[in-house]
PDB file of C-alpha atoms in Angstrom:
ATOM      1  CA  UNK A   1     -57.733  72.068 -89.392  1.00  0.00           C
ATOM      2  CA  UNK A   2     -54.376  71.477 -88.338  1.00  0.00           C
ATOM      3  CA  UNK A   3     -51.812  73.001 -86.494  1.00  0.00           C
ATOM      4  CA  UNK A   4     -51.365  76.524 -85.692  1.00  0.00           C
ATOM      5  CA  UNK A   5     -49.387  79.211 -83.824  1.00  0.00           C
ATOM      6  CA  UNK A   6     -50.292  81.946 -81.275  1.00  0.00           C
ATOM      7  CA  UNK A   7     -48.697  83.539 -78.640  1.00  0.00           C
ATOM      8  CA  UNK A   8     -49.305  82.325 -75.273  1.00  0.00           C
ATOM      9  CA  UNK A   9     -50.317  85.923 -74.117  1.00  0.00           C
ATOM     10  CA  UNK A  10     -53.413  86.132 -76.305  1.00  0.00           C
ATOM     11  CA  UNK A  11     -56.862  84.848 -74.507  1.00  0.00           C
ATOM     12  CA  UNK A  12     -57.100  81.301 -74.809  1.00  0.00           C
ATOM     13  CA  UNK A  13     -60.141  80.544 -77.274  1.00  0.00           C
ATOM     14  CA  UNK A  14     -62.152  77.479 -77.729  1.00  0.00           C
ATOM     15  CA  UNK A  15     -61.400  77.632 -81.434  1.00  0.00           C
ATOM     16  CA  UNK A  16     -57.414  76.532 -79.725  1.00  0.00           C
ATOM     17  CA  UNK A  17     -57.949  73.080 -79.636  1.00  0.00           C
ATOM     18  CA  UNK A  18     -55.324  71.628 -77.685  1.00  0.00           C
ATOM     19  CA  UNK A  19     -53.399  74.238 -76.440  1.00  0.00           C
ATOM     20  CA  UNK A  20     -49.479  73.163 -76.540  1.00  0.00           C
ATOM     21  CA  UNK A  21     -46.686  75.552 -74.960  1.00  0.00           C
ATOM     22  CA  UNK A  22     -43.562  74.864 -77.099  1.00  0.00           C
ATOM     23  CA  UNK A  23     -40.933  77.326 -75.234  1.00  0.00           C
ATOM     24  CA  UNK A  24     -38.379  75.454 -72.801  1.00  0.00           C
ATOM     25  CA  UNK A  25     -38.775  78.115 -69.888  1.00  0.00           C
ATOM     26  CA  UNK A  26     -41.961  79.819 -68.602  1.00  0.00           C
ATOM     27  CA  UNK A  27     -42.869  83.097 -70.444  1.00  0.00           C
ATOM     28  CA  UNK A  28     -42.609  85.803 -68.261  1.00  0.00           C
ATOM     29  CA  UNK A  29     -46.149  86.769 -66.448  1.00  0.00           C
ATOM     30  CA  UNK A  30     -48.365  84.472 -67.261  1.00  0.00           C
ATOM     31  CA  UNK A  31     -49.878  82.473 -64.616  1.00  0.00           C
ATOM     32  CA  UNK A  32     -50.677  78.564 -65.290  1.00  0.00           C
ATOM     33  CA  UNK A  33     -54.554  79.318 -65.421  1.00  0.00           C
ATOM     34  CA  UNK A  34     -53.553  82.440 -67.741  1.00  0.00           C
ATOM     35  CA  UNK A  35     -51.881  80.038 -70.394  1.00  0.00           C
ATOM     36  CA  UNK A  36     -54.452  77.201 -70.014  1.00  0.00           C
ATOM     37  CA  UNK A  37     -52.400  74.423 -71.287  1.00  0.00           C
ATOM     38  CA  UNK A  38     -52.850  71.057 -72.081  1.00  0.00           C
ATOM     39  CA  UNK A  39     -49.031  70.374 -72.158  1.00  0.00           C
ATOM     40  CA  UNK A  40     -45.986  71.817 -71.425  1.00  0.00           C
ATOM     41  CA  UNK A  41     -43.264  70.285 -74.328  1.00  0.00           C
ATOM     42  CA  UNK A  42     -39.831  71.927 -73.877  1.00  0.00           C
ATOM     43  CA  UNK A  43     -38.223  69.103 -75.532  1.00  0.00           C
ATOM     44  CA  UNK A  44     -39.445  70.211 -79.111  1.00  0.00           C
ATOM     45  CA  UNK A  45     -37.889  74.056 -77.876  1.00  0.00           C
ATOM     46  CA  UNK A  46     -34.429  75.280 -79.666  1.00  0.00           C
ATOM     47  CA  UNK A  47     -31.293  73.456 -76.939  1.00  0.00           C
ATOM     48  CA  UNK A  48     -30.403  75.972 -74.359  1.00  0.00           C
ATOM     49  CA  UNK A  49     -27.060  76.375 -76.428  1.00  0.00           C
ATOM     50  CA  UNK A  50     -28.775  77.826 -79.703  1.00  0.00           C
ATOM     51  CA  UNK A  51     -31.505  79.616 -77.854  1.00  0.00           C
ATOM     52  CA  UNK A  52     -28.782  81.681 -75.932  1.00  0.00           C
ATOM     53  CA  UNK A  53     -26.428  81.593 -78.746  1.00  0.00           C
ATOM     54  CA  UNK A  54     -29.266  83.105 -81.224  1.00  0.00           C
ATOM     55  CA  UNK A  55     -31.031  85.439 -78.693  1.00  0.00           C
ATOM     56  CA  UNK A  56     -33.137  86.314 -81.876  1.00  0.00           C
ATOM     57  CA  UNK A  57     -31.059  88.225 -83.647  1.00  0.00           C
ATOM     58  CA  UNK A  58     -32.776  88.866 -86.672  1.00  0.00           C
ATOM     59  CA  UNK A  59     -30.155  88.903 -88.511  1.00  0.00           C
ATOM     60  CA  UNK A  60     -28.701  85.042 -88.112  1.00  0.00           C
ATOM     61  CA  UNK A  61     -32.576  83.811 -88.345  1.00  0.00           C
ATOM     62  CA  UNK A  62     -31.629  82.233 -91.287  1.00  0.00           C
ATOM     63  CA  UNK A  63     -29.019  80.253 -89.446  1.00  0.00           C
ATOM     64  CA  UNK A  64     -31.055  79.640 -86.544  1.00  0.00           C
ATOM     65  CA  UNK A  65     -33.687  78.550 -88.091  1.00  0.00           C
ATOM     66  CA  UNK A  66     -30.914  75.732 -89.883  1.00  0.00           C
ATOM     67  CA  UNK A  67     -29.874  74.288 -86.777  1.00  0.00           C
ATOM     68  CA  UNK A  68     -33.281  74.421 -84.969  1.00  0.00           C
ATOM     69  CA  UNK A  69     -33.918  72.122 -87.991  1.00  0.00           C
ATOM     70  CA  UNK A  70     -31.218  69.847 -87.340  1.00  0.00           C
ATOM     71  CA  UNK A  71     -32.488  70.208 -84.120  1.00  0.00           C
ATOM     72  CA  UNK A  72     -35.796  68.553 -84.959  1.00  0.00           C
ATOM     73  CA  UNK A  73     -34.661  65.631 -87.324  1.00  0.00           C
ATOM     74  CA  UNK A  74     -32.976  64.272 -84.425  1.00  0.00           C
ATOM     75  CA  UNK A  75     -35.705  64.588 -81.580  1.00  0.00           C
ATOM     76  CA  UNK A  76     -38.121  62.258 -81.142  1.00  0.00           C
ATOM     77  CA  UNK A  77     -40.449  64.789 -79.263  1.00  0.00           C
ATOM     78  CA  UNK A  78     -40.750  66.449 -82.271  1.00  0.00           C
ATOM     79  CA  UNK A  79     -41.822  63.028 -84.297  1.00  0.00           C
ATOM     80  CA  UNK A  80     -44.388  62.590 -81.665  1.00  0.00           C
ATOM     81  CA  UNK A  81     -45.496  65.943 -81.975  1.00  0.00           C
ATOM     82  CA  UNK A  82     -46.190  65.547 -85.524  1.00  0.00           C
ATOM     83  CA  UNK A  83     -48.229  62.361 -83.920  1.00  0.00           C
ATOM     84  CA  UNK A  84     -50.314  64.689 -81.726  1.00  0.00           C
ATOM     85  CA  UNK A  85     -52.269  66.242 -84.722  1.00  0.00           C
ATOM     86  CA  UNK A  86     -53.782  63.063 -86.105  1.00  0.00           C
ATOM     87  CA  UNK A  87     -55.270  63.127 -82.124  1.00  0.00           C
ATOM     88  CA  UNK A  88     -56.848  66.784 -82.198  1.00  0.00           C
ATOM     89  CA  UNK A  89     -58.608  68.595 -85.133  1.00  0.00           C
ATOM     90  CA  UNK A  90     -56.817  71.999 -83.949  1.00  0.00           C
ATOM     91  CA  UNK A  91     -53.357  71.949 -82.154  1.00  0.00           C
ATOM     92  CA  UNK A  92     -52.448  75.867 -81.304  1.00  0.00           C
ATOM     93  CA  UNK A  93     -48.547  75.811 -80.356  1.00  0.00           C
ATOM     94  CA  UNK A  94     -48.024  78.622 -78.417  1.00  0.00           C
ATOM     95  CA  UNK A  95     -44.919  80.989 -77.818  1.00  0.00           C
ATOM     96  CA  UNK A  96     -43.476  83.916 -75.464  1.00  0.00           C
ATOM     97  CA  UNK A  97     -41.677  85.582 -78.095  1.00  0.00           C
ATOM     98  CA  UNK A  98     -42.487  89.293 -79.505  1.00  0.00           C
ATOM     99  CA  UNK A  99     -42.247  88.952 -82.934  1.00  0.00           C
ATOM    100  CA  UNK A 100     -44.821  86.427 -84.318  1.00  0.00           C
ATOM    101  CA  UNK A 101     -42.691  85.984 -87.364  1.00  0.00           C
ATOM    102  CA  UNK A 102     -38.940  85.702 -86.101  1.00  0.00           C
ATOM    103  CA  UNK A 103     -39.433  83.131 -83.710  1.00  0.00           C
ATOM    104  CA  UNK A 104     -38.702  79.065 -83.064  1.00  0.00           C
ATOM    105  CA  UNK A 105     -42.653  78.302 -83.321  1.00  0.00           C
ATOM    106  CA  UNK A 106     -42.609  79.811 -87.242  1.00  0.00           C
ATOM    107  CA  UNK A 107     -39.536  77.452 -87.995  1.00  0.00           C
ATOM    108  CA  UNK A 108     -41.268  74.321 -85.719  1.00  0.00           C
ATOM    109  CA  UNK A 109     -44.566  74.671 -87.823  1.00  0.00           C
ATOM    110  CA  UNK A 110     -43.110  74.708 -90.996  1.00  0.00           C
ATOM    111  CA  UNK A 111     -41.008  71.613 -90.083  1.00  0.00           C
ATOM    112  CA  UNK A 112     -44.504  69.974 -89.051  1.00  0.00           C
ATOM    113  CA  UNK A 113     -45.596  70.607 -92.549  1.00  0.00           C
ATOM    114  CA  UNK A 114     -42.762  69.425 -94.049  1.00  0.00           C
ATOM    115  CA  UNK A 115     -42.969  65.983 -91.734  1.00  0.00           C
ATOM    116  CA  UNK A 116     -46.769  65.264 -92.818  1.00  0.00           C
ATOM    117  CA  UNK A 117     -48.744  67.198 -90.563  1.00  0.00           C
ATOM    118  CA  UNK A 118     -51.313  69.203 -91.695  1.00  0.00           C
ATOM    119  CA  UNK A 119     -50.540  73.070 -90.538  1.00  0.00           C
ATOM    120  CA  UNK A 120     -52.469  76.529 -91.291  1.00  0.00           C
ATOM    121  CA  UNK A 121     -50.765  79.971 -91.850  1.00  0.00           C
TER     122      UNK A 121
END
């Protein structure tokens, strides 16, 4: 098990584990017993700055995805986070975004990975 990714507009399932919402505002029409959450962790979101700046553009992903990076080495949120799967068997970090492959949570699980957390595709 491990962690995961999912959109916080799907159903919540019990196969979720802890359910964590990693975006730093509210999505857009989903009420608080919608999304189900076990935590809210904005700090582990892109800064305001590169959020806005990128406004996923799909074409300076690549760049984003650098500096959401940098982001990350530098935010202790995130080192807890990593933390947070040796607590749960299943950690689903959930997003607002569209497209489930151009988005922060695809560059935050990867960085989990890469910091010793055990993730799933």
């Amino acid at each position: 098990m491990g962690f995961v990714i999912k959109r916080v507009y799907e159903p919540a399932e019990a196969s979720d584990g802890y359910r964590v919402l990693v975006d730093r505002l509210w999505p857009r029409g989903v009420s608080k017993e919608h999304a189900e959450l076990d935590l809210w962790d904005k700090e582990v979101a892109p800064s305001p700055d590169l959020r806005t700046e990128w406004h996923h553009h799909l074409e300076r992903f690549d760049e984003f995805a650098a500096r959401y990076r940098a982001e990350l080495d530098e935010n202790d949120a995130a080192k807890s986070l990593v933390g947070l799967g040796g607590e749960h068997d299943r950690v689903t970090l959930l997003y607002g975004a569209r497209d489930r492959e151009v988005n922060h949570a695809v560059v935050l699980l990867e960085w989990l990975g890469e910091h010793g957390a055990s993730v799933e595709p």
